[in-house]
C-alpha cells in the first residue's frame, strides 16, 4: 500500500527525486507530520471546510456517515469497512472526503516513477522510498529499487530503522543511500515518545554500518523530547561511532501537518509551535565539528 | 555580478518613469502626418509616408532629460503616447474623452490634445487601415469579428512590426553605407518598366527617409552641444559633449565605440517606433553584434569602464521604457500593462565557417544580464537562448536574475528552434542566428518579415462550446457553422462525435481567421508601407519591395490560440464523466453550462468536473493526448494556407501555430461562458501552453512532461510556458542548482520550446494589489513578457495571483 508519489522533491537526497510514500509505520511518534501514513490500511480523511451543505453523496454510500442537526458530517469510523472505503473513493465531488492509500502494483509504481527519469539522470537524482516505514514492505521496496538500478537510477530510503534486520537485508543490495532517523539514544524516553525499541534500532545501525553504504542520520529536533544540548550531543556521539556515517541533518520540528490529525479524527499530543532555537542547533553543529573523533569528518546540516 | 547596485542617475531616471501613472498623449506626429498627407494626395502612398516621416523628424519636439547617456525621444513629453491616425481613428474618436479613467491603461489627455485630435480625425475617416479593412470584409467576417471569437483588432489598428531588423549591418556599414546601397539599386532602375516604376517609388522613399534620419541625428547633436554649453556641472557638460560628438560621427559613418554603436542602435529602434506603432520591435542578438565594440573599449583599449558600460546599457533600457503605445480600451486588456515587448536576446550558439557550433556567451552577454538584473524593468524583454553547451555558470547567473522576481530572463531552446527552422527551409547559418522576437516567438533578425507571431487570435474555448451546441456560440447566440449535434439534445452517440464536431468547427474558424488576415495584410501592404524598417530587412532593397510586399528573405507567420488547456481539460471531463464512466448526462452538462453552474446542484456537478477528470499539466496521457489530437485539427487546417507574400519572393510564405497569447486570456475569458472543465463564465482562460491555474498539482516535472507531449515541433510560433515559483523554491544555492537541472532536462530531453519563471510570493502580490503606492516597481511576468504589477487592471492582477505557485 502506498499513498503518494511526490515529484520534483529537492530536499530528500541528491538531485531531483521522486519520493514514493508507503503506508504503514512501526512507530507512533507523537510529532509525526504524516499521520495518514501510520496505518498500513487505507485511511479516511475528512475536511469540513470543503463539504457542501446540500450534498449527501457520501451518506448515500454508507450509514456510517451522517449529517448532524448542525449540518456537520459525523463519521462513525469503527463502522467503516474496506468495502465502504471502496465506495467512498469516488463519491465525494468536492474532495472533502478522501480515501488515502492505494494498492501498490510494482509495475504501475515503476512506470510512474520512471516518468521523471530524464530529470534524475540530468541531476544525479533518483527515487527515494519513504513512508510510513518503507521497511515494513521490504519486498516491494527491493523489487522497485532493483528495477530502478536496472534503469541506472540511484535509490535512497528514508527509514526509522525500526524493522527486523532481515527486512533491511532484503533491500540492502538495491538501496544506495540510507536516510535514517535517529531520534534519541535513551531507550526509555524513546519508548515513551515513539512506542518503539531503541535496542533494535541501535543494533540495526551497527550492522548496517558494516556494509559500507552511505548513511545520513536525520534527527527531528522536537521540543520537550530531544531539544537539549546533552541529548543532541549523545546522538552525535552515536553517529560518530558508526564508521560509514559522515552526515547528520538536524531537522527542526515543524507543525505543517498538524491539521491532518483533525481530518483523521486523531488527537495531537505534540507541541503546536515549531522549534525556534537556532542556538541549540548551532551549538550541536559546533560540537560535531570539533569532536575529537571527527577525524572522519562529520558534516552537520541544519534544515528548516 | 552585483545585482544590488544601480548608479544614481539610473535610479532617478527609473523613478521618474515608473511614477508617471497616467502618461499623456502626443499629437505632433498625427498633426504632421495629416498635413503632409493632405498636401501630397497625388503622390503614391509610400512617398506620402516618406515625406510625412521626413517632415515629422524635421519638426517634432526633441529633448534630452534625466542626465541620460543614450538619447532620443519618441514623443514630445516623457512617456507620452504618439497618435498614429493612418491606422485608425475610430476608437480614438469614441474613447478620447474618457481615456483617463481606463483601469490599468489610463492616459491623461489635455483639452488641447482633444481639440487637436478632433480636428484631424475627420480627414482620416474612411481612409484608415481599419476602415479600409471593413470596406473589404464580408458580412460574415464582420460578424465573426463582432463576436470576438476571432480577434484581429491589434492587426488593423497598428503596424505589423514583431521583427528584429539588421542592426549588425547598420553597425557595419553606417547610414552612409546604407544610402549608397539604395542609390546603387536606384541607378539600375528602368523607368520604362512597370515593375521598376513601382520599385522606384519604394527606393526613392527609402532614400528620403534615410536622409531624414541623418538630419534628425544632427538635430540631437546640435541640442546636445547647446545643452553642454549651458550645463553648469562640468562632468555632465562633458558627457553632453561626448554625446554630441558621437551623434556627429554616426550621422554618416559606422560607429567606432561601444557608446556610439549603442546610440545608433537606439536611434534605429526609435525611428522604427515613430514610423509605425507596431510593437515587439526587437534588437535581435545584441550581445553578438555589439560585442566587438564592447571588447575593444572595455577589455582591449580600456577606454570604457565596465561599470560605465552597464550604465550605458541601463540608460538604453530606460529609453525603451519611455516608448509608449496607446491602444483602444478593448485591446488594452489583451496587452495588460501596455508593454512594447522590445526583446533583447543573449546567449545561444555561433556557427563557425567549418560548420561547428559553439557557446556564444561572451563578456557582453554577462554585462547585459547583469544590467537587466540590476534595473529590474519591463524593458527590454530579455531572452536567453539555451543549448546543451550553455555555460553552467551563466545559467546559474540567469537564475540569480530570475530570483530578483521580475520574470526575466526567459529561455528559448536552440535545440528545437534551430533544427525545426532548418527543416522549414531556413539556411543553416541563419537558423543559428535566430533571436527571440517580442515575447517568446523567434525569427532570424534582419531577414524575416513581420509577425512571426501576432496574426489573428482565436478563442479555442468558445469554439469548443459551439461544437457542443449545434454550432451556436454560447456568448452571442449566433450560429456560424451549423451542425445537428448538441449536448442539450443528447445526440452525441460517442465521444468521437464530440471530436468530429470540434474538428469541423475549428477548421471553419481557422479558415475564417486566415481570410481576415488576408484582408488586413492586403490593406496594410497598400496603405502603411514601413519604409525605414524595410530598408533594414534583407532582401527588401535588392527586390525593391517592402517587407509586406514580399521583400523579406523569410516569411512565416502565426496566429495565436487562446484557451488550449481549457480545451483539453473540457474534452477530458466530457470523455471521462459523460462517456467513459458516465456519471453526468449530456443534457445535465448542457444545463449546468447554460446556468453557469448555478444552484448547489450545478456547483456539485462542477466539482465533479474539476476533481474527477484528468487535467492537463499532470503528465496524464489521457488528457495530454486529447489536447494534441484537438490541437492537431487546427495545425492540420492551418498548414493548408499561405500568407499574402507566398510566391512573391520570400522562402516560406506560410502559417504555423503559436501559443503566445500575451494577456489575452483575461479578456477572452471574460467573453467566454462556462466551460466543461469546471471554469465559470467570465473567468480567465489558461494562458499560452501553460496548464489552467491551480490544475497542475504534481509539480514542474509533470508540467514539463505534459507540455512536451504537445506537437511542439509544429508550434513554431512558440509554446509559452509560464511557471510561478515561491521565493523559498530558489533560496539556497542547492535549490538553484536543482532549478538549473530542471531547465536543462526540459530543454535537452523534452525539447521544450520556452520557459519563464515568476518568482514572487503570493503575499507580496496581494500586498501590492492592496497598496499599489508601495509597489510601483514590482515587475511580474504576465505572459511572454513582464509588466509593472500595479499598472495592471484588477482582473489581470487576480489572474496572476491565481496561477499555480510551485513550491519546489
Ligand atoms: S460527499 Fe463530500 S461534500 Fe458531499 S456531504 Fe459527503 S463529505 Fe460533504
Tab-separated table of N, CA and C in Angstrom, chain B residues 655-721:
chain	number	residue	atom	x	y	z
B	655	UNK	N	1.936	29.528	-42.845
B	655	UNK	CA	1.499	29.690	-41.457
B	655	UNK	C	1.974	28.535	-40.577
B	656	UNK	N	2.239	28.803	-39.336
B	656	UNK	CA	2.275	27.726	-38.340
B	656	UNK	C	1.598	28.193	-37.067
B	657	UNK	N	1.427	27.264	-36.126
B	657	UNK	CA	0.691	27.593	-34.897
B	657	UNK	C	1.575	28.331	-33.911
B	658	UNK	N	0.958	28.973	-32.951
B	658	UNK	CA	1.713	29.689	-31.915
B	658	UNK	C	0.823	29.930	-30.702
B	659	UNK	N	1.426	29.932	-29.547
B	659	UNK	CA	0.599	29.999	-28.335
B	659	UNK	C	0.907	31.199	-27.460
B	660	UNK	N	1.623	32.162	-28.010
B	660	UNK	CA	1.996	33.288	-27.171
B	660	UNK	C	0.802	34.217	-27.011
B	661	UNK	N	-0.045	33.920	-26.067
B	661	UNK	CA	-1.348	34.596	-26.030
B	661	UNK	C	-1.304	35.933	-25.317
B	662	UNK	N	-0.119	36.454	-25.022
B	662	UNK	CA	0.056	37.643	-24.179
B	662	UNK	C	-0.962	37.610	-23.046
B	663	UNK	N	-1.616	38.706	-22.730
B	663	UNK	CA	-2.570	38.602	-21.623
B	663	UNK	C	-3.997	38.455	-22.138
B	664	UNK	N	-4.140	38.025	-23.395
B	664	UNK	CA	-5.465	37.913	-23.996
B	664	UNK	C	-6.326	36.880	-23.288
B	665	UNK	N	-5.696	36.009	-22.489
B	665	UNK	CA	-6.501	35.003	-21.793
B	665	UNK	C	-7.500	35.650	-20.842
B	666	UNK	N	-7.215	36.869	-20.395
B	666	UNK	CA	-8.143	37.516	-19.460
B	666	UNK	C	-9.383	38.064	-20.188
B	667	UNK	N	-9.205	38.975	-21.180
B	667	UNK	CA	-10.412	39.441	-21.879
B	667	UNK	C	-11.121	38.334	-22.659
B	668	UNK	N	-10.368	37.380	-23.204
B	668	UNK	CA	-11.021	36.274	-23.906
B	668	UNK	C	-11.857	35.461	-22.931
B	669	UNK	N	-11.336	35.269	-21.742
B	669	UNK	CA	-12.096	34.561	-20.710
B	669	UNK	C	-13.338	35.342	-20.331
B	670	UNK	N	-13.199	36.663	-20.263
B	670	UNK	CA	-14.342	37.491	-19.876
B	670	UNK	C	-15.498	37.315	-20.852
B	671	UNK	N	-15.174	36.977	-22.112
B	671	UNK	CA	-16.225	36.825	-23.130
B	671	UNK	C	-16.591	35.360	-23.352
B	672	UNK	N	-16.167	34.490	-22.477
B	672	UNK	CA	-16.438	33.063	-22.672
B	672	UNK	C	-17.328	32.537	-21.555
B	673	UNK	N	-18.405	31.873	-21.934
B	673	UNK	CA	-19.334	31.316	-20.955
B	673	UNK	C	-18.684	30.127	-20.234
B	674	UNK	N	-19.426	29.527	-19.321
B	674	UNK	CA	-18.885	28.403	-18.551
B	674	UNK	C	-18.407	27.290	-19.475
B	675	UNK	N	-17.313	26.648	-19.107
B	675	UNK	CA	-16.754	25.571	-19.933
B	675	UNK	C	-16.763	24.252	-19.145
B	676	UNK	N	-16.760	23.125	-19.865
B	676	UNK	CA	-16.896	21.830	-19.187
B	676	UNK	C	-15.700	21.423	-18.324
B	677	UNK	N	-14.657	22.227	-18.291
B	677	UNK	CA	-13.562	21.892	-17.379
B	677	UNK	C	-13.864	22.398	-15.972
B	678	UNK	N	-15.042	22.972	-15.782
B	678	UNK	CA	-15.401	23.474	-14.470
B	678	UNK	C	-15.111	24.955	-14.312
B	679	UNK	N	-14.634	25.566	-15.394
B	679	UNK	CA	-14.363	27.002	-15.345
B	679	UNK	C	-15.655	27.780	-15.465
B	680	UNK	N	-15.805	28.782	-14.600
B	680	UNK	CA	-17.037	29.566	-14.636
B	680	UNK	C	-16.977	30.649	-15.712
B	681	UNK	N	-18.142	31.084	-16.138
B	681	UNK	CA	-18.225	32.120	-17.171
B	681	UNK	C	-17.483	33.366	-16.738
B	682	UNK	N	-16.805	33.978	-17.691
B	682	UNK	CA	-16.189	35.278	-17.431
B	682	UNK	C	-14.826	35.222	-16.765
B	683	UNK	N	-14.424	34.072	-16.270
B	683	UNK	CA	-13.107	33.998	-15.614
B	683	UNK	C	-12.023	33.751	-16.669
B	684	UNK	N	-10.768	34.068	-16.346
B	684	UNK	CA	-9.716	33.948	-17.354
B	684	UNK	C	-9.566	32.529	-17.906
B	685	UNK	N	-9.142	32.461	-19.148
B	685	UNK	CA	-8.752	31.173	-19.724
B	685	UNK	C	-7.299	30.919	-19.344
B	686	UNK	N	-6.834	29.712	-19.638
B	686	UNK	CA	-5.424	29.402	-19.384
B	686	UNK	C	-4.571	30.188	-20.366
B	687	UNK	N	-3.359	30.543	-19.970
B	687	UNK	CA	-2.553	31.314	-20.911
B	687	UNK	C	-1.508	30.449	-21.598
B	688	UNK	N	-1.248	30.799	-22.846
B	688	UNK	CA	-0.250	30.088	-23.633
B	688	UNK	C	-0.489	28.591	-23.617
B	689	UNK	N	0.609	27.848	-23.483
B	689	UNK	CA	0.504	26.399	-23.378
B	689	UNK	C	0.591	25.975	-21.920
B	690	UNK	N	0.443	26.927	-21.007
B	690	UNK	CA	0.521	26.606	-19.587
B	690	UNK	C	-0.761	25.910	-19.145
B	691	UNK	N	-0.664	25.102	-18.079
B	691	UNK	CA	-1.874	24.486	-17.532
B	691	UNK	C	-2.825	25.548	-16.977
B	692	UNK	N	-4.092	25.186	-16.814
B	692	UNK	CA	-5.047	26.102	-16.174
B	692	UNK	C	-4.597	26.375	-14.750
B	693	UNK	N	-4.886	27.564	-14.280
B	693	UNK	CA	-4.496	27.947	-12.925
B	693	UNK	C	-4.954	26.914	-11.903
B	694	UNK	N	-4.033	26.451	-11.106
B	694	UNK	CA	-4.395	25.580	-9.995
B	694	UNK	C	-4.669	24.141	-10.374
B	695	UNK	N	-4.603	23.798	-11.659
B	695	UNK	CA	-4.969	22.429	-12.018
B	695	UNK	C	-3.748	21.518	-12.140
B	696	UNK	N	-2.576	22.077	-12.085
B	696	UNK	CA	-1.373	21.240	-12.147
B	696	UNK	C	-0.873	21.037	-10.724
B	697	UNK	N	-1.069	19.846	-10.218
B	697	UNK	CA	-0.833	19.636	-8.790
B	697	UNK	C	0.391	18.778	-8.510
B	698	UNK	N	1.074	18.328	-9.551
B	698	UNK	CA	2.183	17.397	-9.314
B	698	UNK	C	3.554	18.032	-9.468
B	699	UNK	N	3.583	19.327	-9.611
B	699	UNK	CA	4.883	19.986	-9.675
B	699	UNK	C	5.418	20.136	-11.076
B	700	UNK	N	6.571	20.806	-11.198
B	700	UNK	CA	7.061	21.216	-12.517
B	700	UNK	C	7.460	20.064	-13.438
B	701	UNK	N	7.959	18.961	-12.903
B	701	UNK	CA	8.382	17.905	-13.841
B	701	UNK	C	7.181	17.349	-14.585
B	702	UNK	N	6.064	17.229	-13.868
B	702	UNK	CA	4.850	16.726	-14.516
B	702	UNK	C	4.356	17.720	-15.555
B	703	UNK	N	4.465	19.006	-15.244
B	703	UNK	CA	4.052	20.031	-16.211
B	703	UNK	C	4.902	19.905	-17.475
B	704	UNK	N	6.218	19.776	-17.285
B	704	UNK	CA	7.106	19.680	-18.446
B	704	UNK	C	6.770	18.449	-19.279
B	705	UNK	N	6.512	17.336	-18.602
B	705	UNK	CA	6.178	16.134	-19.356
B	705	UNK	C	4.913	16.341	-20.171
B	706	UNK	N	3.945	17.006	-19.576
B	706	UNK	CA	2.697	17.266	-20.313
B	706	UNK	C	2.944	18.183	-21.506
B	707	UNK	N	3.636	19.277	-21.246
B	707	UNK	CA	3.871	20.251	-22.321
B	707	UNK	C	4.623	19.592	-23.472
B	708	UNK	N	5.574	18.710	-23.116
B	708	UNK	CA	6.400	18.081	-24.148
B	708	UNK	C	5.591	17.150	-25.038
B	709	UNK	N	4.420	16.753	-24.588
B	709	UNK	CA	3.605	15.870	-25.428
B	709	UNK	C	2.871	16.648	-26.520
B	710	UNK	N	2.842	17.965	-26.392
B	710	UNK	CA	2.218	18.765	-27.454
B	710	UNK	C	3.084	18.636	-28.706
B	711	UNK	N	2.489	18.838	-29.868
B	711	UNK	CA	3.297	18.768	-31.095
B	711	UNK	C	4.191	20.003	-31.219
B	712	UNK	N	5.153	20.112	-30.295
B	712	UNK	CA	5.970	21.318	-30.167
B	712	UNK	C	6.652	21.691	-31.486
B	713	UNK	N	7.085	20.672	-32.230
B	713	UNK	CA	7.812	20.973	-33.468
B	713	UNK	C	6.925	21.560	-34.553
B	714	UNK	N	5.616	21.551	-34.319
B	714	UNK	CA	4.739	22.187	-35.309
B	714	UNK	C	4.211	23.524	-34.805
B	715	UNK	N	4.529	23.848	-33.564
B	715	UNK	CA	4.035	25.111	-32.998
B	715	UNK	C	5.200	26.089	-32.986
B	716	UNK	N	5.665	26.421	-34.192
B	716	UNK	CA	6.906	27.197	-34.251
B	716	UNK	C	6.696	28.661	-33.907
B	717	UNK	N	5.445	29.053	-33.733
B	717	UNK	CA	5.185	30.396	-33.216
B	717	UNK	C	5.448	30.464	-31.727
B	718	UNK	N	5.802	29.331	-31.130
B	718	UNK	CA	6.195	29.365	-29.725
B	718	UNK	C	5.221	28.656	-28.811
B	719	UNK	N	5.789	27.916	-27.869
B	719	UNK	CA	4.995	27.198	-26.880
B	719	UNK	C	5.276	27.851	-25.533
B	720	UNK	N	4.364	28.689	-25.131
B	720	UNK	CA	4.617	29.532	-23.962
B	720	UNK	C	4.314	28.795	-22.665
B	721	UNK	N	5.319	28.697	-21.822
B	721	UNK	CA	5.105	28.051	-20.520
B	721	UNK	C	5.569	28.993	-19.424
